[in-house]
CSV table of C-alpha atoms and ligand atoms in Angstrom, one decimal:
chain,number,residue,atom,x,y,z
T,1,UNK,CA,38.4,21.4,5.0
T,2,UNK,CA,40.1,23.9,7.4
T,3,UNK,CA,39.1,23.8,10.9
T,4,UNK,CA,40.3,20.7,13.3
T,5,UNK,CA,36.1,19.5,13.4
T,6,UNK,CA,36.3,19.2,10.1
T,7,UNK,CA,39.5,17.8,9.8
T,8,UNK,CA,38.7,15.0,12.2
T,9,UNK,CA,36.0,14.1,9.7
T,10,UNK,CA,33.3,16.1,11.1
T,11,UNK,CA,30.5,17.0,8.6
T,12,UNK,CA,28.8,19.9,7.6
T,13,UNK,CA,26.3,18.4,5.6
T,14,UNK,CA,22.7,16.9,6.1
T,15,UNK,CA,19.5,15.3,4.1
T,16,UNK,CA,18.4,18.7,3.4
T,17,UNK,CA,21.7,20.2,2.2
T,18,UNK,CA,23.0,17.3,0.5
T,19,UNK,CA,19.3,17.4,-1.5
T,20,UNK,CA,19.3,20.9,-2.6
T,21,UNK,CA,22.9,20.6,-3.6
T,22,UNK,CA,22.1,17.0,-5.9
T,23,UNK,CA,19.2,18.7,-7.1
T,24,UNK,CA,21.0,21.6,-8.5
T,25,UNK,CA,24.6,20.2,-9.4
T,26,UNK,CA,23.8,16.2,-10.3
T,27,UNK,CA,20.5,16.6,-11.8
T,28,UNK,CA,19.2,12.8,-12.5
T,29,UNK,CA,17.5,12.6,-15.8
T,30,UNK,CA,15.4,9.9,-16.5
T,31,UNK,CA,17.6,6.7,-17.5
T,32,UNK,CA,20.0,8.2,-14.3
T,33,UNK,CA,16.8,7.9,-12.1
T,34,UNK,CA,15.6,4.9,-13.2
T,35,UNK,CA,19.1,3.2,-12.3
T,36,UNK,CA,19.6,5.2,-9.1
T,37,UNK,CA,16.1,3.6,-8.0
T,38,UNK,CA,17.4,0.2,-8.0
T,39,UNK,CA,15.3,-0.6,-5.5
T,40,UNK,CA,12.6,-0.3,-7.1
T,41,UNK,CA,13.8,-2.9,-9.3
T,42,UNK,CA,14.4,-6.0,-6.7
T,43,UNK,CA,18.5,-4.5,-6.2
T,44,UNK,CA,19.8,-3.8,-3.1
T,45,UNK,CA,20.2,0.4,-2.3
T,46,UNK,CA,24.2,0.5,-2.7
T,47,UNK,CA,25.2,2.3,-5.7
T,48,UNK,CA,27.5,5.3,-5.5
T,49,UNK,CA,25.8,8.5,-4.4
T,50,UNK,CA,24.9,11.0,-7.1
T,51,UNK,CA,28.2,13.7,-6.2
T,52,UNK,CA,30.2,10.4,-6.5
T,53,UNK,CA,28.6,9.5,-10.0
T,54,UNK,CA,28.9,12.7,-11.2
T,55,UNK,CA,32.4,13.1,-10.3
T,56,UNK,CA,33.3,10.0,-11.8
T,57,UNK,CA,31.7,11.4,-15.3
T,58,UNK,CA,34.0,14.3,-14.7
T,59,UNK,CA,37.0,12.9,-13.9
T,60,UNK,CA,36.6,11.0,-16.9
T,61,UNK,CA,35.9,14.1,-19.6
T,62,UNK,CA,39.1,15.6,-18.0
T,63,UNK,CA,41.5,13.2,-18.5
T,64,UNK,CA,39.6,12.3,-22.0
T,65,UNK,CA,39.3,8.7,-21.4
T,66,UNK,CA,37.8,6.1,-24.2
T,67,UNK,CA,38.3,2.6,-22.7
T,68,UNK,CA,37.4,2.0,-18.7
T,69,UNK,CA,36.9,-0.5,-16.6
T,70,UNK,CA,34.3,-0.8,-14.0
T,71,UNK,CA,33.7,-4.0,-11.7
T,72,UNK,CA,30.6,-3.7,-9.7
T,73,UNK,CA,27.7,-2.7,-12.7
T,74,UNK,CA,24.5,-3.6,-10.0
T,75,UNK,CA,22.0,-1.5,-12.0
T,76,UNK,CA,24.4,0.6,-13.8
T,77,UNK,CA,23.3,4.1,-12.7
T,78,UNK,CA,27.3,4.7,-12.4
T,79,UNK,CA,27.8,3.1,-15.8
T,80,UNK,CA,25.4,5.6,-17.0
T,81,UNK,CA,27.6,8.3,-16.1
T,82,UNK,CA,31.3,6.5,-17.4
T,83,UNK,CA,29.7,5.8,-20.7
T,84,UNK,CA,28.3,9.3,-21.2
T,85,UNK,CA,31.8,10.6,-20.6
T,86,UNK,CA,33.6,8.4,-23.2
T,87,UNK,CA,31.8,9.7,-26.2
T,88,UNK,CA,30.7,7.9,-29.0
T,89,UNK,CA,34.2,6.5,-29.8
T,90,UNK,CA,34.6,5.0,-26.3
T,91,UNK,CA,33.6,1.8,-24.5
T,92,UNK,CA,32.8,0.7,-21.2
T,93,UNK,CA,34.0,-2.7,-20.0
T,94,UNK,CA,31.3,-3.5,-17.0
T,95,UNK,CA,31.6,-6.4,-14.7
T,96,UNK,CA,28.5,-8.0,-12.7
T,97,UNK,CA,28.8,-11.1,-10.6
T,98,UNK,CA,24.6,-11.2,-9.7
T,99,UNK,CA,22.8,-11.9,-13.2
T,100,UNK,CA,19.8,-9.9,-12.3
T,101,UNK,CA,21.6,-7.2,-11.5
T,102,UNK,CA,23.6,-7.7,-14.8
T,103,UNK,CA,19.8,-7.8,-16.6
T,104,UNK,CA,18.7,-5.1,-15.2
T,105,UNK,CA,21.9,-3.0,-15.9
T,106,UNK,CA,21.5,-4.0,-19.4
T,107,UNK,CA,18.0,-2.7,-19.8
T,108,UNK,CA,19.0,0.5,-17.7
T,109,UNK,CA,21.8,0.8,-20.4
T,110,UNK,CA,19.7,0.1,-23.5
T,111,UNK,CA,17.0,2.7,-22.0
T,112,UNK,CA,19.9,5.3,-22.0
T,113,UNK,CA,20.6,4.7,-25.6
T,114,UNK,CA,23.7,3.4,-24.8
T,115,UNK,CA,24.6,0.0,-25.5
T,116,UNK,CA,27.0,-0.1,-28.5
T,117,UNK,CA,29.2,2.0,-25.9
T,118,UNK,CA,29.0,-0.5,-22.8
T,119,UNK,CA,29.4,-4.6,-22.6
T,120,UNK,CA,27.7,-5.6,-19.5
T,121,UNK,CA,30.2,-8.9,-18.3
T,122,UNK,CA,28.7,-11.4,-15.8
T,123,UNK,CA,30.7,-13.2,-13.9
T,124,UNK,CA,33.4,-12.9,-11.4
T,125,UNK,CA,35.7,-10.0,-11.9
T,126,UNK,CA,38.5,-12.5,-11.2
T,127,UNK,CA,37.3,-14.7,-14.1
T,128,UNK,CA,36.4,-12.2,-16.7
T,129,UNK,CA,39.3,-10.0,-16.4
T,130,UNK,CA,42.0,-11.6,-18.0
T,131,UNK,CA,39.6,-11.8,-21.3
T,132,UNK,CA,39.4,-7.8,-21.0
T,133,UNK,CA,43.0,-7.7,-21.2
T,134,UNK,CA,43.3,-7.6,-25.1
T,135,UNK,CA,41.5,-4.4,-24.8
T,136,UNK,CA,43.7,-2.7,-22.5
T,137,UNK,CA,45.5,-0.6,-21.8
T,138,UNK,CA,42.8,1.4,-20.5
T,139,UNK,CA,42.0,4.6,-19.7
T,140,UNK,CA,40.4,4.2,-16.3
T,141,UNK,CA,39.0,1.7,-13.6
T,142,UNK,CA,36.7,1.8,-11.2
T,143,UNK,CA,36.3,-0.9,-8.3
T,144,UNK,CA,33.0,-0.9,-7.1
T,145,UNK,CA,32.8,-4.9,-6.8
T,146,UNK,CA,33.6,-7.3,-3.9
T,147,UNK,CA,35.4,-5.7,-0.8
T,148,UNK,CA,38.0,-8.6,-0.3
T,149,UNK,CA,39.2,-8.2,-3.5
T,150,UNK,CA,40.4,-5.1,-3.7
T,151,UNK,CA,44.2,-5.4,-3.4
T,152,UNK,CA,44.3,-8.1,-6.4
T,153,UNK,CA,41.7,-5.6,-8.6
T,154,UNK,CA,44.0,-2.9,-7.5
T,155,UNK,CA,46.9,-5.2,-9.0
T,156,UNK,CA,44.9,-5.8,-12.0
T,157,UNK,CA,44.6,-2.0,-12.8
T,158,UNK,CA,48.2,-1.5,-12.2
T,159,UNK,CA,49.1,-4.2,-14.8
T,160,UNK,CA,46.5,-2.9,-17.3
T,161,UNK,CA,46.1,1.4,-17.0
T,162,UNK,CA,48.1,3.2,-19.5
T,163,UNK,CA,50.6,5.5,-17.7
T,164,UNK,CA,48.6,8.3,-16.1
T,165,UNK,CA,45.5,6.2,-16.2
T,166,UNK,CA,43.0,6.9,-13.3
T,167,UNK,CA,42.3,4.1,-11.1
T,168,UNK,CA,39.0,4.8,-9.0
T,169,UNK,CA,37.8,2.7,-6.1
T,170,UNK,CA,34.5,3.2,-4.0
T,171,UNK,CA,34.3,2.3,-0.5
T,172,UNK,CA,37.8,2.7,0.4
T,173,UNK,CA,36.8,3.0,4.3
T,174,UNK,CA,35.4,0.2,4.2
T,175,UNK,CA,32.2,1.1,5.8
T,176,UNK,CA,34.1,2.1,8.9
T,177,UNK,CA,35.6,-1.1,9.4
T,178,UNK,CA,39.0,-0.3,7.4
T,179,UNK,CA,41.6,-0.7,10.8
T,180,UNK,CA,39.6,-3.9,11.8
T,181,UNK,CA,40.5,-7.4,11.6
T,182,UNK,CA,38.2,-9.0,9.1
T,183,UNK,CA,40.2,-10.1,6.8
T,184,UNK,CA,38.4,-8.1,4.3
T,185,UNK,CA,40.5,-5.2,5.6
T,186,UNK,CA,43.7,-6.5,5.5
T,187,UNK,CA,43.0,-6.9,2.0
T,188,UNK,CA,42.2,-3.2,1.6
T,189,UNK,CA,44.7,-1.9,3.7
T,190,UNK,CA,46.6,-3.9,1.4
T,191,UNK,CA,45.3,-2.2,-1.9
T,192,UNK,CA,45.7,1.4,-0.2
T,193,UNK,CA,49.5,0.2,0.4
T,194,UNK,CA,50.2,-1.1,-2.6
T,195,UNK,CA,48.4,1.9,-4.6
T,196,UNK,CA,51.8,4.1,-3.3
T,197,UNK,CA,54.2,1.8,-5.1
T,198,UNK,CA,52.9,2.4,-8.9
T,199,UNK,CA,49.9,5.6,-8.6
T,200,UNK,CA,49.8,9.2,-7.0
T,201,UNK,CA,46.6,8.6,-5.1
T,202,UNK,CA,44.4,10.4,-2.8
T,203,UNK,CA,41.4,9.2,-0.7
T,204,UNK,CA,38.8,11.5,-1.0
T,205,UNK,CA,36.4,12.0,2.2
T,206,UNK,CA,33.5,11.1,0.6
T,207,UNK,CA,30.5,9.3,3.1
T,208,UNK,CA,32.3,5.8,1.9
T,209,UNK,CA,35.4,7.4,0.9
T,210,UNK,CA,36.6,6.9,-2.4
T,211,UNK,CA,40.3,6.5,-4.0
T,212,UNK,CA,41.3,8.6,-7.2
T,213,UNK,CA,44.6,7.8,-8.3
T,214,UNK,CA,46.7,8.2,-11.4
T,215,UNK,CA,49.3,5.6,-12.5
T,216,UNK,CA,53.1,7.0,-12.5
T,217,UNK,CA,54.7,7.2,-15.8
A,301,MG,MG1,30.2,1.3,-3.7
């Protein structure tokens, strides 16, 4: 980012860049295609993009996390990558509201060889978390559920990450709509507020934009 284009979020990037680049630097392997295509598999096409699920596998192997988080599973290409960045001594807490998303997570999971490593939760994220407390503290969350909810997920996270734990949150422009008046984004102004009290956080310019932010010791 240098030039005043690009930093008034201008981009350099198109379908034939951005495909060469995945194909070289976030290869998908088999179980990681079969979850991308969720599509395929009656789900609706809005899991993270492959840089975004890549980076969260790396993010994770840097900061050597063993118990995360995630709400929003859908078909659980993004759990793919948590899990695989935990190691065999780590597990993945997963929340899914839709039960055939949850289903077909679970197979996707299974597929990858990965189950012992990841429970698949159904439910509302509201309802299940307090049980994933005992758990805790964790490692790293990432919101990926129910836009609304954001600011009391982004509470949640700051009652439950260990200090320096990474809290990670998908969307955070709110498909454009973030200065608007839904009240969808009051609530995640309201998380992106509230994230300066208790993390050092940065929104990344992704397409959706996406929040990485560690919790201050
Ligand atoms: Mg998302």
């Amino acid at each position: 980012m240098a030039d005043p284009s690009s930093r008034a979020g201008t981009r350099y990037s198109n379908p034939e860049l951005l495909a060469w680049v995945d194909a070289l630097h976030h290869p998908l392997d088999a179980a990681l295609s079969r979850a991308f295509d969720a599509p395929a598999q009656g789900l609706p096409a809005i899991q993270v993009g492959r840089a975004e699920g890549a980076l969260l596998g790396l993010l994770l192997r840097l900061q050597g996390a063993r118990k995360v988080v995630e709400l929003g599973t859908l078909a659980g290409f993004s759990a793919l990558y948590i899990a695989r960045a935990l190691g065999p001594e780590g597990h993945l807490w997963t929340v899914e509201m839709n039960p055939l998303h949850a289903r077909v997570a679970r197979e996707n999971i299974q597929l990858a060889g990965l189950s012992e490593r990841v429970t698949v939760c159904e439910g509302a994220a509201l309802e299940r978390l307090p049980e994933l407390e005992p758990h805790g503290p964790f490692d790293a969350v990432f919101l990926d559920a129910d836009k609304g909810n954001y600011d009391r997920y982004g509470q949640w996270a700051a009652r439950n990450l260990r200090p320096g734990g990474l809290l990670l949150g998908d969307n955070a422009y709110l498909f454009g709509d973030l200065l608007g008046d839904a009240p969808e984004a009051s609530k995640m102004r309201r998380f992106h507020q509230e994230l300066s009290n208790d993390f050092n956080a940065v929104c990344v310019p992704t397409p959706d934009g996406l929040v990485v932010a560690v919790k201050k010791s």
